[in-house]
Tab-separated table of N, CA and C in Angstrom:
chain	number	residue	atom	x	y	z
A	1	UNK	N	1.959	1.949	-19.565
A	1	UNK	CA	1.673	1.911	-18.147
A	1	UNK	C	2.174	0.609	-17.533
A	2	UNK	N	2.048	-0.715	-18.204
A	2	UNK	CA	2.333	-1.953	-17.790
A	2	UNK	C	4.052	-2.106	-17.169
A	3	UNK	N	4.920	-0.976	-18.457
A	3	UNK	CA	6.037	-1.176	-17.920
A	3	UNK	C	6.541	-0.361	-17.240
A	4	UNK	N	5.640	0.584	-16.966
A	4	UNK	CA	5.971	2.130	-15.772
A	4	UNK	C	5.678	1.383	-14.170
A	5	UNK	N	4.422	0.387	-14.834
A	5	UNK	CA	4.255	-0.273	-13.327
A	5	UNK	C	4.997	-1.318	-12.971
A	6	UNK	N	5.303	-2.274	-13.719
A	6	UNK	CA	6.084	-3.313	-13.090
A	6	UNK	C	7.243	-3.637	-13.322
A	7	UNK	N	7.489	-2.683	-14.168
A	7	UNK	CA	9.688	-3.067	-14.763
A	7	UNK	C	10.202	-2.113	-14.187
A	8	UNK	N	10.170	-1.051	-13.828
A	8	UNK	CA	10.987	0.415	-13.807
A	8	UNK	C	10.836	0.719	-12.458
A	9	UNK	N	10.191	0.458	-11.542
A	9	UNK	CA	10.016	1.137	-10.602
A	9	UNK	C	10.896	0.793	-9.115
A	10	UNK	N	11.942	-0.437	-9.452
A	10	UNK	CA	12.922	-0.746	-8.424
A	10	UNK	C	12.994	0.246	-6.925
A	11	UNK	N	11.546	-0.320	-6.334
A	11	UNK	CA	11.698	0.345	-4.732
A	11	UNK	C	11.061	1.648	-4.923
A	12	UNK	N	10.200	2.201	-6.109
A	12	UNK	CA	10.497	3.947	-5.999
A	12	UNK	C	9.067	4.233	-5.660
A	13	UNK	N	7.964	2.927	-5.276
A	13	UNK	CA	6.910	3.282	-5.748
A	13	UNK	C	6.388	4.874	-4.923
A	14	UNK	N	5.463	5.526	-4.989
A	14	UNK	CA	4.893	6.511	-3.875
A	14	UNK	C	6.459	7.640	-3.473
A	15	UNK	N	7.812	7.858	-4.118
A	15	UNK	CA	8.210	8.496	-3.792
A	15	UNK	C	8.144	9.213	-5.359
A	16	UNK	N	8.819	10.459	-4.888
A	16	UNK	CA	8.780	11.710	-5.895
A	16	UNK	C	9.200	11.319	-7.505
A	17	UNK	N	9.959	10.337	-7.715
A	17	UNK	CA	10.591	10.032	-8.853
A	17	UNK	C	10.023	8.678	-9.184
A	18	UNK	N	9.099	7.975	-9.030
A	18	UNK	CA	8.522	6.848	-8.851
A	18	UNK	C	8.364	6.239	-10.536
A	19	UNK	N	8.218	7.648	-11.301
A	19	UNK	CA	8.007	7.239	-12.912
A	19	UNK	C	9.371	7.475	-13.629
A	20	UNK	N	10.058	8.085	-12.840
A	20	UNK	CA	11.577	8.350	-13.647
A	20	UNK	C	12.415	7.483	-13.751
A	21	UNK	N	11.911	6.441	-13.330
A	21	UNK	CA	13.166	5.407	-13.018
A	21	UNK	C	13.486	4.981	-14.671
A	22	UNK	N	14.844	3.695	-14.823
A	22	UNK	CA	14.768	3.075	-15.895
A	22	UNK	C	14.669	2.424	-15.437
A	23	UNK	N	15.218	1.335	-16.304
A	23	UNK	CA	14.594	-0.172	-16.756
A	23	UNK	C	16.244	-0.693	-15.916
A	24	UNK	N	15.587	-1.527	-14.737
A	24	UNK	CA	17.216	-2.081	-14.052
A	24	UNK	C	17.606	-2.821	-15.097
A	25	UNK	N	18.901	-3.219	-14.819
A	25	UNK	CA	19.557	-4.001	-15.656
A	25	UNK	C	20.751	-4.722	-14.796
A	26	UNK	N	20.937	-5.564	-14.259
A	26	UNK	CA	22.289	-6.348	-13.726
A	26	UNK	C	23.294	-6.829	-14.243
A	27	UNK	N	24.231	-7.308	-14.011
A	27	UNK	CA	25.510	-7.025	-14.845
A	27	UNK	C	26.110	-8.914	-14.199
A	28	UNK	N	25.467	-9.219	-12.973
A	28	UNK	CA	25.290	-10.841	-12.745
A	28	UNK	C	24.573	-11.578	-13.403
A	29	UNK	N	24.473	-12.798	-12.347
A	29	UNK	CA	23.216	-13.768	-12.727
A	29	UNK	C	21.996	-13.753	-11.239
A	30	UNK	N	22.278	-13.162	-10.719
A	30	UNK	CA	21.383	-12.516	-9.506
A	30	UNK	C	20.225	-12.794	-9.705
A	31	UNK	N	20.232	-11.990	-10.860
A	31	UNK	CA	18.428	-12.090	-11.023
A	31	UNK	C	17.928	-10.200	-10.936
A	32	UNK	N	16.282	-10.291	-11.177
A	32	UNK	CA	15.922	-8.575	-10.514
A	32	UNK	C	16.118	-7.417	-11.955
A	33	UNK	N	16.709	-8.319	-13.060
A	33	UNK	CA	16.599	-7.289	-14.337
A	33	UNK	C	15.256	-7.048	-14.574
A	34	UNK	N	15.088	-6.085	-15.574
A	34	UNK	CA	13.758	-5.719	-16.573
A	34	UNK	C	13.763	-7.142	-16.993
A	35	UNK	N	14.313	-8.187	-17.509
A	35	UNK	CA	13.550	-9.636	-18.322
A	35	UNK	C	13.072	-10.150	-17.302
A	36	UNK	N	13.749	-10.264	-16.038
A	36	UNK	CA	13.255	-11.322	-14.869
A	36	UNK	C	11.836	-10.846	-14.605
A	37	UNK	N	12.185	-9.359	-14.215
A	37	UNK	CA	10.342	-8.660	-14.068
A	37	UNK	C	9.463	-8.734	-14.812
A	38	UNK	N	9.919	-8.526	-16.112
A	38	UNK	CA	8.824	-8.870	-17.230
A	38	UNK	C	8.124	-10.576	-17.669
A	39	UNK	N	8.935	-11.107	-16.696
A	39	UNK	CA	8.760	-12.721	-17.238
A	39	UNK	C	7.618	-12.987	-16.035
A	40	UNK	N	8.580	-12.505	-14.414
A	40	UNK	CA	7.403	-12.948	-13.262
A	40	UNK	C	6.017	-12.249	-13.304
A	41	UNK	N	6.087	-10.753	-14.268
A	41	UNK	CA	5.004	-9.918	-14.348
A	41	UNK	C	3.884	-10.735	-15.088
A	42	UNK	N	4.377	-11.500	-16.459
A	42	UNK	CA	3.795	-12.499	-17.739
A	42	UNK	C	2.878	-13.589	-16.735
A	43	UNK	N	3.562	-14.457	-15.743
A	43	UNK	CA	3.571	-15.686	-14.870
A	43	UNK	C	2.464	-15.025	-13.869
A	44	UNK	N	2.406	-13.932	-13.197
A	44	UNK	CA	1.400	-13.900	-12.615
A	44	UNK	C	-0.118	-12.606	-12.644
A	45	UNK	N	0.054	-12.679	-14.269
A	45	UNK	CA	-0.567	-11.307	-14.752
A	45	UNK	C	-2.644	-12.086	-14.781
A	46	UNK	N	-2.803	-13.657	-15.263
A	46	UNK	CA	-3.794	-14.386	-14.984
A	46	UNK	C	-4.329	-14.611	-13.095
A	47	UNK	N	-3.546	-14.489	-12.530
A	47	UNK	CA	-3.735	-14.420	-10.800
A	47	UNK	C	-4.032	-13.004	-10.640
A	48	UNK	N	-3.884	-12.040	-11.077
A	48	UNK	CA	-3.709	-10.720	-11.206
A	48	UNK	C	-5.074	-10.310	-11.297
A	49	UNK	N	-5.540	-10.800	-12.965
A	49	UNK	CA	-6.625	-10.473	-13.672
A	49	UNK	C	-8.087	-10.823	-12.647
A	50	UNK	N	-7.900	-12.884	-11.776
A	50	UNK	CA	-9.135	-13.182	-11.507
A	50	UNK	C	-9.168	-12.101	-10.019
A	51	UNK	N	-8.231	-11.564	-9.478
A	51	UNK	CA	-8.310	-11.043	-8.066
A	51	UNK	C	-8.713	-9.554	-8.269
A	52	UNK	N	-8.562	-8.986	-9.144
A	52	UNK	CA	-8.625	-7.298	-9.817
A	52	UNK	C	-9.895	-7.111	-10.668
A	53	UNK	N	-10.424	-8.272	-11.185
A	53	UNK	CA	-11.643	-8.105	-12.096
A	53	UNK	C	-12.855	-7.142	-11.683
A	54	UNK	N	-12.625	-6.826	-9.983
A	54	UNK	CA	-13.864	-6.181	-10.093
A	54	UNK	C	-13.279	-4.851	-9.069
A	55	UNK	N	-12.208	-4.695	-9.209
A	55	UNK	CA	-11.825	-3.324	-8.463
A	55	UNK	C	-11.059	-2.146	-8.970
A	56	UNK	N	-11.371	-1.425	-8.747
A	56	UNK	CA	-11.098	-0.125	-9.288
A	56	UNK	C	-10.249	0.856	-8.075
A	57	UNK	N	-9.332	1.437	-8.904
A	57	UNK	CA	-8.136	2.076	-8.404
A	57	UNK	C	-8.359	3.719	-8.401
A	58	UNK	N	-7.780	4.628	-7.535
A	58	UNK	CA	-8.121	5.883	-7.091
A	58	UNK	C	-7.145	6.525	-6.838
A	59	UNK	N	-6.566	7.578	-7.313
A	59	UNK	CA	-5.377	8.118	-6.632
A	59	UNK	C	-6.036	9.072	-6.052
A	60	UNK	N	-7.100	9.836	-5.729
A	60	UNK	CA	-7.969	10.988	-5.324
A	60	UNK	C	-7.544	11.130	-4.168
A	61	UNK	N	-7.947	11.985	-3.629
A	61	UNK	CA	-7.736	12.593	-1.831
A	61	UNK	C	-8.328	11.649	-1.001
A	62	UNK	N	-7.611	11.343	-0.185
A	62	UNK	CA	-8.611	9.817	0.436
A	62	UNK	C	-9.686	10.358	1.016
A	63	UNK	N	-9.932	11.156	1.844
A	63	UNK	CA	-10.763	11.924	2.763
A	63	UNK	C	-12.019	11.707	1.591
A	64	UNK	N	-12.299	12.809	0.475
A	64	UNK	CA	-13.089	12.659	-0.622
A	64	UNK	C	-13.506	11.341	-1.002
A	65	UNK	N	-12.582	10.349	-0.611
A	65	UNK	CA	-12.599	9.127	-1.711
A	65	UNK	C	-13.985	8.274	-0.410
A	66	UNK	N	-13.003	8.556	0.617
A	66	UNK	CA	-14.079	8.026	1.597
A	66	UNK	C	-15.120	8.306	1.625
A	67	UNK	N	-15.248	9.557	1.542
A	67	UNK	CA	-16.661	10.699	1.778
A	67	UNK	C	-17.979	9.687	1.159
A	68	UNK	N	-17.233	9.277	-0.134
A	68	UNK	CA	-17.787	8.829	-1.676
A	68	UNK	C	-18.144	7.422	-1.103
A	69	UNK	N	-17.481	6.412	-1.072
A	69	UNK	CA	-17.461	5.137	-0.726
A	69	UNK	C	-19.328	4.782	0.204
A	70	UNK	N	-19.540	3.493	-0.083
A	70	UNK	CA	-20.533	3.113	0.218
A	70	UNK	C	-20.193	1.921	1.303
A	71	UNK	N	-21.176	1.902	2.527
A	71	UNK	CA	-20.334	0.927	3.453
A	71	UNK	C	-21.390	-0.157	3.219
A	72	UNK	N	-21.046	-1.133	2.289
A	72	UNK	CA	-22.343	-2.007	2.022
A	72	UNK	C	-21.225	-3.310	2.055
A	73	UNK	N	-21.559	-4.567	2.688
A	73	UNK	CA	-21.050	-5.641	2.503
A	73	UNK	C	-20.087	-6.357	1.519
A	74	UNK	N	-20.176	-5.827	0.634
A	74	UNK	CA	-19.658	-6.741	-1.002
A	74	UNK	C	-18.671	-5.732	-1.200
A	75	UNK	N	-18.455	-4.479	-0.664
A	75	UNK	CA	-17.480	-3.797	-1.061
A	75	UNK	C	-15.946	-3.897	-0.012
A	76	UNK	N	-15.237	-3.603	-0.503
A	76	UNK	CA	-13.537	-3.435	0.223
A	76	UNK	C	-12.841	-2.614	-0.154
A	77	UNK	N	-11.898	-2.168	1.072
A	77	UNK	CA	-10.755	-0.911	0.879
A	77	UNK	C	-9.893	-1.151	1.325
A	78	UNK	N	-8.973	-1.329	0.344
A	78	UNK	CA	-6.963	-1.290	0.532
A	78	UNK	C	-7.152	0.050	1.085
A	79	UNK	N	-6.294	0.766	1.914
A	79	UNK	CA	-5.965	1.969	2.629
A	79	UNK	C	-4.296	1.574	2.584
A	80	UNK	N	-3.764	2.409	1.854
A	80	UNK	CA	-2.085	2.101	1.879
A	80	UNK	C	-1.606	3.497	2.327
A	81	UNK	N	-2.054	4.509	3.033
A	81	UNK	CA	-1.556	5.875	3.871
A	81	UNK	C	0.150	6.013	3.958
A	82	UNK	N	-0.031	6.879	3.926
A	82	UNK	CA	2.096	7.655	4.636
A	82	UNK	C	1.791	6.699	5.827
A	83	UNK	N	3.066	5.864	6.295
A	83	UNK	CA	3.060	5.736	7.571
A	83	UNK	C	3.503	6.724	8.913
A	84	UNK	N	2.740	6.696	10.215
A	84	UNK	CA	3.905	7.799	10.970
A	84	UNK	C	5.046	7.022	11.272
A	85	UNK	N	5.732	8.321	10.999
A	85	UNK	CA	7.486	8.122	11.403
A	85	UNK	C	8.005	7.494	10.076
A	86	UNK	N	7.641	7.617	8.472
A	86	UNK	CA	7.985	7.158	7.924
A	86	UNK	C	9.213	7.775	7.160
A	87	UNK	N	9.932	7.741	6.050
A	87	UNK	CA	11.004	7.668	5.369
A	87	UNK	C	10.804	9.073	5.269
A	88	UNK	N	9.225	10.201	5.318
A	88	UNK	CA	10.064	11.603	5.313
A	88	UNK	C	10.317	12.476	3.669
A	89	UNK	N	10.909	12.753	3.577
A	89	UNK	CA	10.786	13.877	2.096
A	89	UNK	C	11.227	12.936	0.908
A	90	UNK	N	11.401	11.236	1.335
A	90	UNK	CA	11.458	10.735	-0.045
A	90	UNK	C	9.811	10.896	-0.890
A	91	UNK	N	9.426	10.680	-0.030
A	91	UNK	CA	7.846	10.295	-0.600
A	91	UNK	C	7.006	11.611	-1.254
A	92	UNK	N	5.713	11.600	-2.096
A	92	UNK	CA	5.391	12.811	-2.733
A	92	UNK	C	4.375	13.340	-1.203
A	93	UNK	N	3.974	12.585	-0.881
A	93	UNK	CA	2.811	12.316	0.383
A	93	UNK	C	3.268	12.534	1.761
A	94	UNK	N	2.715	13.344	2.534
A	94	UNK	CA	2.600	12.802	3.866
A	94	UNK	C	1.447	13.358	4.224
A	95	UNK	N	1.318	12.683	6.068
A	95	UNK	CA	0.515	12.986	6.339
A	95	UNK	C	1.035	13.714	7.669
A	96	UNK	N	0.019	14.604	8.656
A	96	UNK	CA	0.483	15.084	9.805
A	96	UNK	C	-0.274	14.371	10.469
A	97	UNK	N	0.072	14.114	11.872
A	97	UNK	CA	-0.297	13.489	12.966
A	97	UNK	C	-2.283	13.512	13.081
A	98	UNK	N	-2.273	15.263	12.489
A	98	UNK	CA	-3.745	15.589	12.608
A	98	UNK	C	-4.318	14.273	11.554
A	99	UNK	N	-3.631	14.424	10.420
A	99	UNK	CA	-4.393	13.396	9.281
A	99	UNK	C	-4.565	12.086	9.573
A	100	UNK	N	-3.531	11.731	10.347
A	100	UNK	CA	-3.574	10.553	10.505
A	100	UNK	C	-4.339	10.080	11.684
A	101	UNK	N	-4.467	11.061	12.298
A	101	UNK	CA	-5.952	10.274	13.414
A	101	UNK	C	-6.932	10.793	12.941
A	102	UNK	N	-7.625	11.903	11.732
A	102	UNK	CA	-8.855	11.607	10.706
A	102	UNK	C	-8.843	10.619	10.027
A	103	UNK	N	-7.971	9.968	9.631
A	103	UNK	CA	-8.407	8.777	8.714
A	103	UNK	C	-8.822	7.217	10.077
A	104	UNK	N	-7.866	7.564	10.494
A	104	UNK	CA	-8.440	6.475	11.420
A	104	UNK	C	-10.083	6.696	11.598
A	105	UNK	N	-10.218	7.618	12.103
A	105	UNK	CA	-11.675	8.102	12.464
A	105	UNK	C	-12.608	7.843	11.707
A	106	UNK	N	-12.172	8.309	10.467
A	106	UNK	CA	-13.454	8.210	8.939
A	106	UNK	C	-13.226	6.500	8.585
A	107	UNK	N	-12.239	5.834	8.926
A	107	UNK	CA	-12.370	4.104	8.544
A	107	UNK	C	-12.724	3.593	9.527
A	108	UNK	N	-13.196	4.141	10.662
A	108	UNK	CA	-14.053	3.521	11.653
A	108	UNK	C	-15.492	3.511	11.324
A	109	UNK	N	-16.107	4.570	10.823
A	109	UNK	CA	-17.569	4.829	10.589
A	109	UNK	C	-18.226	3.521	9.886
A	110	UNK	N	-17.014	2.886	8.799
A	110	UNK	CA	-17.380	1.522	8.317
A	110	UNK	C	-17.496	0.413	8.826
A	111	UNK	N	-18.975	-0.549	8.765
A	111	UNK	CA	-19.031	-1.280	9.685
A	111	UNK	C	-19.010	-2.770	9.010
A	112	UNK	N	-19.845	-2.102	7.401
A	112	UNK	CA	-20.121	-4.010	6.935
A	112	UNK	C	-19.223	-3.642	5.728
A	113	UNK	N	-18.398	-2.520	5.189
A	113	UNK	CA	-17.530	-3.101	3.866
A	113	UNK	C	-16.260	-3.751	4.477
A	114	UNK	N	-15.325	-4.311	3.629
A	114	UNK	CA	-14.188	-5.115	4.440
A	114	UNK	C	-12.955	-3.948	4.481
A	115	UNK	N	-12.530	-3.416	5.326
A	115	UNK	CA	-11.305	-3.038	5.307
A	115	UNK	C	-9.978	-3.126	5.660
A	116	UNK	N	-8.984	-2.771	4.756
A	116	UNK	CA	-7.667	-3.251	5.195
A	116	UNK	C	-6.427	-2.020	5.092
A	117	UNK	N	-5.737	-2.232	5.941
A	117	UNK	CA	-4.750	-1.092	5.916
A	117	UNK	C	-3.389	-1.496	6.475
A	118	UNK	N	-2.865	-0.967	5.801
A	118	UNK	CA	-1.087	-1.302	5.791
A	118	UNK	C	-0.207	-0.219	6.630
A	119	UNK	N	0.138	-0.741	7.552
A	119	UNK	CA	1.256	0.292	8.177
A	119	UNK	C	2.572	-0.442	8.784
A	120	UNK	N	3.807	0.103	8.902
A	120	UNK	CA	4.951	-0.159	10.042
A	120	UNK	C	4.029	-0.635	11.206
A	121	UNK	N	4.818	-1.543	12.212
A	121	UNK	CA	4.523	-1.206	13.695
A	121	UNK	C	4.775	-0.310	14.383
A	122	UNK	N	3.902	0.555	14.802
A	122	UNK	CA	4.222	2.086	15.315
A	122	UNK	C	3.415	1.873	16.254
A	123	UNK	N	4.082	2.826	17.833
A	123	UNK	CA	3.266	3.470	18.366
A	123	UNK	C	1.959	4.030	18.459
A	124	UNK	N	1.909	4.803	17.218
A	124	UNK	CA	0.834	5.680	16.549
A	124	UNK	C	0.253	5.185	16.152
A	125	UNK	N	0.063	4.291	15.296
A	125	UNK	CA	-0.996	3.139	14.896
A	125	UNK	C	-1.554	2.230	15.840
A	126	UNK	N	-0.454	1.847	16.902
A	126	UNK	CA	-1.372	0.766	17.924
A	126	UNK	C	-2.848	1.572	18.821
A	127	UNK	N	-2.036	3.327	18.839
A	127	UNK	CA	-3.191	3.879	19.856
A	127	UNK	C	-4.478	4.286	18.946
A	128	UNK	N	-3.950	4.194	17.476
A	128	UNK	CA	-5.242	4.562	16.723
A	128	UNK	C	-6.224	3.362	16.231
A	129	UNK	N	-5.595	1.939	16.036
A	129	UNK	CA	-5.887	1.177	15.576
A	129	UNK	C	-5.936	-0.190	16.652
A	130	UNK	N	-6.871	-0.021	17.696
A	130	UNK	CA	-7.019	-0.555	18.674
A	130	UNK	C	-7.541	-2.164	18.042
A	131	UNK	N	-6.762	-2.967	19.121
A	131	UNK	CA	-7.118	-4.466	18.531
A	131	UNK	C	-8.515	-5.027	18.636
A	132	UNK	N	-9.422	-4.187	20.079
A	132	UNK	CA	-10.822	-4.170	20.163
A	132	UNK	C	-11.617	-4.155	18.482
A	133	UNK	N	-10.851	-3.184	17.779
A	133	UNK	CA	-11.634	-2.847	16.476
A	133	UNK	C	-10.886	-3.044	14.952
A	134	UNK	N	-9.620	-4.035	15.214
A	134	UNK	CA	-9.229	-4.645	14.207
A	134	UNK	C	-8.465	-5.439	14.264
A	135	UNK	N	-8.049	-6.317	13.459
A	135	UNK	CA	-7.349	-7.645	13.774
A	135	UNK	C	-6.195	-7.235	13.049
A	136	UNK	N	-5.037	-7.728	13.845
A	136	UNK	CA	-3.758	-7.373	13.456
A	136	UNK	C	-3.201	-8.161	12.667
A	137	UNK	N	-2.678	-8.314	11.697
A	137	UNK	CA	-1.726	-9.462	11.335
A	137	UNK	C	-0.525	-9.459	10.732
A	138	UNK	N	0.511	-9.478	11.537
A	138	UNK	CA	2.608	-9.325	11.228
A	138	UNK	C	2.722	-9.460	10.614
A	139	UNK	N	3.430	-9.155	9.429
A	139	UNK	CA	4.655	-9.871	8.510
A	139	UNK	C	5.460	-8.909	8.147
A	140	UNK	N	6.651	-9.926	7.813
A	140	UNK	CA	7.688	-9.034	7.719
A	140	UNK	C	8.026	-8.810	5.972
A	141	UNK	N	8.018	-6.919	6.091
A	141	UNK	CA	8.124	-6.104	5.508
A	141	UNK	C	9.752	-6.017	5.211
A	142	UNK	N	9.343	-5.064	3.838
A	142	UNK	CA	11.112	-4.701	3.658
A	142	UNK	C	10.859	-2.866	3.307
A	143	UNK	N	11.369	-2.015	3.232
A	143	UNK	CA	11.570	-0.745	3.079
A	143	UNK	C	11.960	-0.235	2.044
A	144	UNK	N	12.076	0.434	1.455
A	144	UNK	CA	12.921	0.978	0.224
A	144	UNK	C	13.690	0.555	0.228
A	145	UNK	N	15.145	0.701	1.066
A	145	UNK	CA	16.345	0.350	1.191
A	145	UNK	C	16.398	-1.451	1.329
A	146	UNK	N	15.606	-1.776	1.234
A	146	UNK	CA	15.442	-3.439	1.558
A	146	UNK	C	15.748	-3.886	2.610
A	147	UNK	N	15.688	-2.929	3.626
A	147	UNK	CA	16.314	-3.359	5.279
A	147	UNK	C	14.957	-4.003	5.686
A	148	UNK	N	15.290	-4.804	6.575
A	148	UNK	CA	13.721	-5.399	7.132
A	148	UNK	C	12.859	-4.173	7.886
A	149	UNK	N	11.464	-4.675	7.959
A	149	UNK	CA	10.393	-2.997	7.828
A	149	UNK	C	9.384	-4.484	8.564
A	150	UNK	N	8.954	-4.573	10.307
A	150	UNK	CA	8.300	-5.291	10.934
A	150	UNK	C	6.647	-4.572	10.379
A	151	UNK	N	5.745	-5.288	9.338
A	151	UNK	CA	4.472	-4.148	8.872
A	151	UNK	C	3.438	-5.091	9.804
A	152	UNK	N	2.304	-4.518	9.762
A	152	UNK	CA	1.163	-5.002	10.005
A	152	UNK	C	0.103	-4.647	9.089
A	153	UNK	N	-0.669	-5.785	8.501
A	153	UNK	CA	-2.079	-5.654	7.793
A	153	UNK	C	-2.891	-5.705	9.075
A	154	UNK	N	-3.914	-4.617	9.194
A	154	UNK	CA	-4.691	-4.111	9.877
A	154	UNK	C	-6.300	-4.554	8.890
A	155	UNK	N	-7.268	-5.266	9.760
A	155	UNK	CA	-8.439	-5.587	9.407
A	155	UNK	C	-9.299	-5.539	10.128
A	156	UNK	N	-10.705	-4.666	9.803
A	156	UNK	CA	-11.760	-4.173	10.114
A	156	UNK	C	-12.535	-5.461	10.790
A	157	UNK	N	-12.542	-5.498	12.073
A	157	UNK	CA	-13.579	-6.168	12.544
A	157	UNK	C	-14.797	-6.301	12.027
């Protein structure tokens, strides 16, 4: 699993072939091979461990996952969703417009766990994810293709 997750997956994560990949390999001094990944993976696998020690991962139906979730203080939720208007039939996932203003809806009901969610700057997200009820914060993203991708981390007031 260690090297399905962090050597092989050059850009593929969340699309259809995400486990098929191989192991890159470069033919420069660039950098970005399977050794380079496996070395920065080694270098920050202790930063990894103290930030992950107490969270647990879900691939389940989010809707369900939410259903489940407890909105108690000490707890937090990464929300990493299809974005709208995103890349489209690379991905195994999407969502329809309907889904995507239920999830908004069901991560509103939470008031004291911490939440966070990742999207493009979209349209669709600014009217769902009003700044009244979360704090925005820019940075710049890259895309599959490594073209620049303007994202916003979105946080639960």
């Amino acid at each position: 699993m260690f090297v399905a997750s962090w050597l092989a997956r050059s850009g593929s994560a969340g699309t259809k072939t995400e486990f098929d990949a191989k192991l890159a390999l470069r033919w420069a001094a660039g950098g970005g091979d399977s050794a380079v990944r496996f070395q920065s993976a080694i270098r920050s696998i202790n930063a990894w461990r103290r930030s992950l020690r107490r969270a647990t991962f879900s691939s389940m139906d989010a809707f369900a996952f939410l259903a489940k979730c407890k909105d108690l203080p000490q707890h937090a939720i990464y929300c990493d969703q299809p974005f709208p208007g995103g890349p489209g039939d690379k991905y195994k996932f999407h969502f329809t417009l309907k889904q995507t203003e239920q999830l908004s809806r069901e991560l509103l009901r939470f008031r004291r766990a911490r939440l966070v969610s990742r999207f493009y700057d979209h349209p669709i997200v600014r009217d769902l994810y009003p700044e009244s009820e979360w704090t925005w914060h820019h940075i710049a993203g890259r895309k599959q293709t490594n073209d620049p991708a303007p994202e916003v981390l979105l946080v639960r007031k």
